[in-house]
C-alpha positions as a printed Julia matrix, in Angstrom:
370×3 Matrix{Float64}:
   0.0    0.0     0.0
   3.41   2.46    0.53
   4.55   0.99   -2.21
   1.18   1.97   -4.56
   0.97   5.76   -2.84
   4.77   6.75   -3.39
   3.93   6.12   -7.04
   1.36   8.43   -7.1
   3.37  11.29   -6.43
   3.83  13.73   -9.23
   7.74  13.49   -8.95
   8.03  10.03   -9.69
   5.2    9.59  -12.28
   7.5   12.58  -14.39
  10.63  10.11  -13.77
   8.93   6.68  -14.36
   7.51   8.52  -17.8
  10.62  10.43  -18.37
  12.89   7.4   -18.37
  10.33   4.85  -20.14
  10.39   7.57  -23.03
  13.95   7.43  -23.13
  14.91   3.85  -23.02
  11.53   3.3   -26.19
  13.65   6.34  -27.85
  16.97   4.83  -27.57
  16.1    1.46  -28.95
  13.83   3.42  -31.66
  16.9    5.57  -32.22
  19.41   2.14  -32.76
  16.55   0.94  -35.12
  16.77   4.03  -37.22
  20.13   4.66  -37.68
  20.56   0.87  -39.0
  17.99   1.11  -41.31
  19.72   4.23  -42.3
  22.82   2.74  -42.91
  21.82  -0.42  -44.4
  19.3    1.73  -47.43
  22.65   4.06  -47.57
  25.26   1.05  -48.13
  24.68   1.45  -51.99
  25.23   4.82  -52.42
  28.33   6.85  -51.36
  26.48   9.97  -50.7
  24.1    8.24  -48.34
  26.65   5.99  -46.44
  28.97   8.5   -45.83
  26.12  11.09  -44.63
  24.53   7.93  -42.82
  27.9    7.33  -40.91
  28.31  10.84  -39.85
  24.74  11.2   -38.48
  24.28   7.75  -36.1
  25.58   8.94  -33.35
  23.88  12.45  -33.44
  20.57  11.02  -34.26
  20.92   8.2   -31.31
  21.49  10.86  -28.58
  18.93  13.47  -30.29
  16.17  11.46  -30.03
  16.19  10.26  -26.0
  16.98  13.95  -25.43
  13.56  15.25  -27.78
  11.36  12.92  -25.61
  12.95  13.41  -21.91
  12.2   17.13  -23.33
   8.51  16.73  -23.87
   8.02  14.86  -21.03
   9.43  18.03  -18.59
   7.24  20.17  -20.64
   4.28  18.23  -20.06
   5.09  17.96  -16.13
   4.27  20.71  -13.75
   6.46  24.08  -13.27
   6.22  23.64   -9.42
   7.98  20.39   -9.41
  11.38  19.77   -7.77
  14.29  20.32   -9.98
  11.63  19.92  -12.96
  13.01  23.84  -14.51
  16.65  22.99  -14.33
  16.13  20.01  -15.74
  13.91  21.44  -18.46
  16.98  24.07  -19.03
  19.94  21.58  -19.05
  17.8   19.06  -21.35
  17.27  22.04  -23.83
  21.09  23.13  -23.49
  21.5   19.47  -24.64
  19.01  19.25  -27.54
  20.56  22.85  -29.05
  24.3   21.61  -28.4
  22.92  18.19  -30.35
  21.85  19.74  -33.35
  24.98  21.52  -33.48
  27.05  18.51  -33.61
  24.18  17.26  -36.08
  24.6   19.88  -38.25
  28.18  20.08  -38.35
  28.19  16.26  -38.54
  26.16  16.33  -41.51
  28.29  18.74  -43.37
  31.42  16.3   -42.4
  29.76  13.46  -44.42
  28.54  15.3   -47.19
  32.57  16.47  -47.34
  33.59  13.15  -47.04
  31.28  11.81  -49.9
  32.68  14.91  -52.05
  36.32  13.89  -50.94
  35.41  10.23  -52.2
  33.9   10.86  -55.32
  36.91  12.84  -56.35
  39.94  11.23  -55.43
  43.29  13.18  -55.65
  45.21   9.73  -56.01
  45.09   9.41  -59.74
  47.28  10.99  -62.52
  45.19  13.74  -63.75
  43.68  15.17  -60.35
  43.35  18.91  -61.26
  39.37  19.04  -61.42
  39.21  16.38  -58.19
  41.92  19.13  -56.45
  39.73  22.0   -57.17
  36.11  20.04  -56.15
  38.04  18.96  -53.05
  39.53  22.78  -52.37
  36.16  24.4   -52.83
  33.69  22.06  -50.54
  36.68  21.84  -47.87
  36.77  25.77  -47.56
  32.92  26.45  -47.7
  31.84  23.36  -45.27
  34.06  24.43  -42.53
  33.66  28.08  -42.9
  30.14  27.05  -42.58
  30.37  24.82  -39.91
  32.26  27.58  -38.04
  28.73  29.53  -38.35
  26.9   26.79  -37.35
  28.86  26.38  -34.31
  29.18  30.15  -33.55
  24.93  30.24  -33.81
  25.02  26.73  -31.46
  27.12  28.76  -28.9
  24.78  31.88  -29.4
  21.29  29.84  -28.99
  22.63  28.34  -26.05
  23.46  31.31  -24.07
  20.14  33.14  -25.73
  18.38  30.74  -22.95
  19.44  32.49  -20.35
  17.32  35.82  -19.41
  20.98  37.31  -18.39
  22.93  36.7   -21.23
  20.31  38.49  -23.46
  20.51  41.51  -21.41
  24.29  41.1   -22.18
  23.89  40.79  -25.12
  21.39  43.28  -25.85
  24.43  45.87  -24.1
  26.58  45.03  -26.51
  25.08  45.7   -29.34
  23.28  49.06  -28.41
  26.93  50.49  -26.87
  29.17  51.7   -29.48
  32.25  53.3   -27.2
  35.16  52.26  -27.06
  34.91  48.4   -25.56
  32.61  48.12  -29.13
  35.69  49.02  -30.98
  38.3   46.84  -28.58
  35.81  43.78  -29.28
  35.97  44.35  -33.19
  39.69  44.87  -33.49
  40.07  41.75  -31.61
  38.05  39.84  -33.52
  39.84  41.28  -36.6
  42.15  38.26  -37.75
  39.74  35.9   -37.14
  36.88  37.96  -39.43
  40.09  38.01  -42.01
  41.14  34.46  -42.17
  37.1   33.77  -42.65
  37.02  36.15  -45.51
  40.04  34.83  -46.85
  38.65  31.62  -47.01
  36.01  32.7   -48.71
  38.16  34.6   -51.05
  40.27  30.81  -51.48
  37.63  28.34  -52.2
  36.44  30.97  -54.65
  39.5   32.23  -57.04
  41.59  29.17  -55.7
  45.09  30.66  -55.39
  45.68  27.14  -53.99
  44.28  23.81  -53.61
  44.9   20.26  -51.77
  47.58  18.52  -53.01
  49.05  21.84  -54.61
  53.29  22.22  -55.06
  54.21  25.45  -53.5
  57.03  27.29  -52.32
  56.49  29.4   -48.91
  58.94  30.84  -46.61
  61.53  29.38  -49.22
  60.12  26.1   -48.69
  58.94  23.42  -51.07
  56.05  21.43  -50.12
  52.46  20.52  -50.82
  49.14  21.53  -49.63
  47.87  19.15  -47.16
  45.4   20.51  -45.61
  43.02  23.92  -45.77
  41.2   24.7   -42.15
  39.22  27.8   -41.41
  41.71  30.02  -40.26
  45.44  28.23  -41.46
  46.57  25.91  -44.2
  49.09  22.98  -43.34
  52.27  22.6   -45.71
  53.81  19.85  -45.85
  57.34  19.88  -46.74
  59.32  17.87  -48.79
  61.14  16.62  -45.47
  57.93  15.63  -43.84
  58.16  18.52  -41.9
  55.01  20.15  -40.92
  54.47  24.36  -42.01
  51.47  26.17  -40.19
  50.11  29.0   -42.54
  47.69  31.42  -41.9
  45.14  31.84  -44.4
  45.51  35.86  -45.05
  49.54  34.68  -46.08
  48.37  32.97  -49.83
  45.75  36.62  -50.5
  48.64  39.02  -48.58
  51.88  37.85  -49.83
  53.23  36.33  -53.01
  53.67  32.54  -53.21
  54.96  30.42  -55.65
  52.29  27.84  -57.37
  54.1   25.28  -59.24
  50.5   23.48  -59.97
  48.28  26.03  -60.94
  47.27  24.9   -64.4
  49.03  21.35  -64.5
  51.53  19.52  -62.7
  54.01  19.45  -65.58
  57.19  21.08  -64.79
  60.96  22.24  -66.79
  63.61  21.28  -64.89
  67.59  22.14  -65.34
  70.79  20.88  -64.82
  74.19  22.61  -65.28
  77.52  21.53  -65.67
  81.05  23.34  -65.93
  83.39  21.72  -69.23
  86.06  22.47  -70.92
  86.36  24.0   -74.19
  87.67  21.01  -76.03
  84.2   19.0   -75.24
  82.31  18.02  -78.41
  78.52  18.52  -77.57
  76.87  15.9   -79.9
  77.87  12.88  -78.23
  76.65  14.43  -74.74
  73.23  15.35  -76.49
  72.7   11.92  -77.86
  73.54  10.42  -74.43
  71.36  12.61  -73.01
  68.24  11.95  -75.36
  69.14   7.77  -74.09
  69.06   8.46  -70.7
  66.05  10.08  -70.49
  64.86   6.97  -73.11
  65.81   5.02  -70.33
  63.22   6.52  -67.99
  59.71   7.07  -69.08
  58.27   7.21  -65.88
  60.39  10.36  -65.51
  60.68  12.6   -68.86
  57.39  13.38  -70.11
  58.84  13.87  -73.52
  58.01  17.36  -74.44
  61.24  18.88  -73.95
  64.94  17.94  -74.01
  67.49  20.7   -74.6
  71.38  20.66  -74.17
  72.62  24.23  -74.9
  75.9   26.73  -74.24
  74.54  29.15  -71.92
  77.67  31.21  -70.46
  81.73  30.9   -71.45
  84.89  31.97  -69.09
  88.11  32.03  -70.03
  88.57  28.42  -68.3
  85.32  26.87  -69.12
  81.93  26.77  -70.97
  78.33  26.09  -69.32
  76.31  23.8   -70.07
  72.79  23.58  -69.25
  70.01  20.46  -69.39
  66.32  21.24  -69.97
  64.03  18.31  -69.54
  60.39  18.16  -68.6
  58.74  15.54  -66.58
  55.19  15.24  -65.83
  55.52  16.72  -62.23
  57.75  18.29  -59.75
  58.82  15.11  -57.51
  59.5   12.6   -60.72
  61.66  16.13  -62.4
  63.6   16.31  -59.35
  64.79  12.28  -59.45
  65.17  12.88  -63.08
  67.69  15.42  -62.7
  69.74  13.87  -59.87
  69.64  10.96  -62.82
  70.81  13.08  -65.66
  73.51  15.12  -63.48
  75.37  11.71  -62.39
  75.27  10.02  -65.71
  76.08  12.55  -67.48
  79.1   13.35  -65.48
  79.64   9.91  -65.75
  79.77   9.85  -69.32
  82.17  12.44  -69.51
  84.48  11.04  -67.22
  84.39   7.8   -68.96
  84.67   9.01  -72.99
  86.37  12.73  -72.28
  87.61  12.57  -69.12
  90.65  15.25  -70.3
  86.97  17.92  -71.12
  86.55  18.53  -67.73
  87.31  21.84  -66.33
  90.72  22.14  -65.84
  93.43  24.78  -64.52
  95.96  25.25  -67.18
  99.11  27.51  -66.51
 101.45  27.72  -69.56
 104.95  27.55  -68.59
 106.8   28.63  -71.53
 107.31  31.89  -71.05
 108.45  31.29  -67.46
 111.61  28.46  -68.66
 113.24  30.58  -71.22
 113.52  33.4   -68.55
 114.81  31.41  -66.06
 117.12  30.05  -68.91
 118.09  33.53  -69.3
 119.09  34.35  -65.47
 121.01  31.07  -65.6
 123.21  31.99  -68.39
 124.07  36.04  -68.15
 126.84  35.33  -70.38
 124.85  35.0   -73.37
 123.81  37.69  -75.66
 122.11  37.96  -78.7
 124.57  37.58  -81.8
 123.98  41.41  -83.19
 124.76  42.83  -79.6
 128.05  41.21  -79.12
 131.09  43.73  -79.18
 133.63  43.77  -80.97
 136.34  41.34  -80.61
């Protein structure tokens, strides 16, 4: 009979409701997402949206339900407001992390339906640069209205709010200076994923050092240099400051190599070694261009300089190192007596020193008479 009257009370029918909505909502939640994922296994755009969501969508649910059930239950209730106020703290912080999960999978389908791992990438490489930029800029806006919605339930932060915007002294001005860079690197963003000064995957040259484009965030871009070393970017740098872009159009690149020889060097045996060595490697030269030319003279030695194109930067750099040893190579093996020398001619030098040795000689017309 204690048992039957301490259900009665108010207090407990709200938690006996509150948690028998939950626990049907969780296992109507599981149901869901499964069928979600198994109708979305066919398609990429659905798994990958699918995958991103479960989670969201399992705590979402529970969260709706405990919600209405607080509603429902009386105002005068015990702990009944706070709980109404954390649960909707919850349920706006949830479809933040919905949102932002949802834009994660529909960049994830984009990312897999244009891979970057194939030979001609530049289309995938823009796709991949533009949705990257835009999501996250966007999911920065989604989280900065999350954040805003959230403290927009409480009667005190509206006031404070409210403050803020109708002053327009100097803390106004403090506030908007501060938030300068990160209102910049936004628009810059912008700015990126829509003229595309530079996309994933890109070969650049910043701060003097060669890398790719790994990665685009928000507010900085991750290089990744050629030693696996790691450069941090902001994104106002690529619309400030001049870069260089060595896969703007294509990834094609010239590359050269120069060598010091003597004079005596006949140039048509090196060019026709040259065109075999780079015969030798087709996964190297791209063969548009192979050029051996005389591009500067000294008095000790000519210049010779190697053009050859490959079909980007990485495979021209091996092919280079190739060319520069085998060439040298070559030389050393059919000419080695062509490579730059020091000559000092000597003649000049013996016959005066011939001349201090012997002071008693004299040329025949200056002799005197005997």
């Amino acid at each position: 009979m204690e048992w039957e009257n301490y259900i009665t009370q108010p207090a407990l029918r709200v938690l006996v409701a509150a948690t028998v909505v939950v626990l049907l909502l969780s296992v109507f939640s599981r149901v869901l997402t499964a069928i979600m994922m198994r109708l979305g296994r066919g398609f990429l755009f659905t798994k990958a949206v699918s995958e991103q969501l479960e989670k969201p969508v399992r705590v979402l649910l529970p969260l709706l339900g405990l919600q209405a059930v607080l509603t429902a239950a009386s105002g005068d209730l015990a702990l009944v407001p706070l709980a109404r106020r954390l649960t909707l703290l919850l349920i706006i912080g949830c479809f933040t992390w919905l949102a932002m999960r949802l834009l994660r999978g529909v960049e994830q389908a984009i990312r897999l339906k244009n891979p970057v791992d194939v030979t001609d990438n530049l289309r995938a490489r823009q796709i991949q640069t533009q949705s990257r930029v835009l999501l996250r800029t966007l999911s920065f806006f989604i989280l900065l209205i999350g954040a805003a919605g959230m403290l927009m339930t409480f009667p005190g932060a509206r006031q404070f709010g409210a403050s803020l915007l109708a002053s327009a002294g100097l803390a106004g001005l403090a506030v908007g200076f501060a938030a300068r860079p990160v209102l910049g690197n936004l628009i810059a963003g912008m700015q990126i994923a829509i003229t595309q000064p530079i996309r994933l995957d890109d070969v650049v040259i910043v701060e003097n050092e060669w890398g790719r484009i790994e990665e685009i965030t928000g507010t900085y871009v991750i290089v990744r240099i050629w030693d696996d070393r790691r450069l941090v970017v902001p994104l106002q740098y690529f619309i400030e400051k001049p870069f260089q872009n060595w896969t703007r159009r294509n990834s094609s690149i010239i590359g050269s190599v120069f060598f010091w020889v003597d004079y005596s060097l006949p140039l048509e045996p090196l060019r026709e070694e040259l065109r075999r060595l780079c015969q030798e490697v087709p996964e190297l030269w791209d063969g548009r261009v192979i050029v051996l030319q005389v591009t500067d003279t000294s008095e000790k030695s000519i210049q010779l300089r190697v053009l050859v194109s490959s079909p980007d930067s990485s495979r021209n750099w091996d092919l280079r190192c190739h060319l520069r040893e085998n060439l040298i190579g070559f030389i050393q093996r059919q000419y080695p007596q062509c490579l730059p020398q020091l000559r000092a001619d000597l003649s000049v030098g013996q016959k005066q020193a011939v001349d201090r040795s012997t002071p008693d000689h004299v040329e025949p017309e200056r002799q005197p008479p005997v």
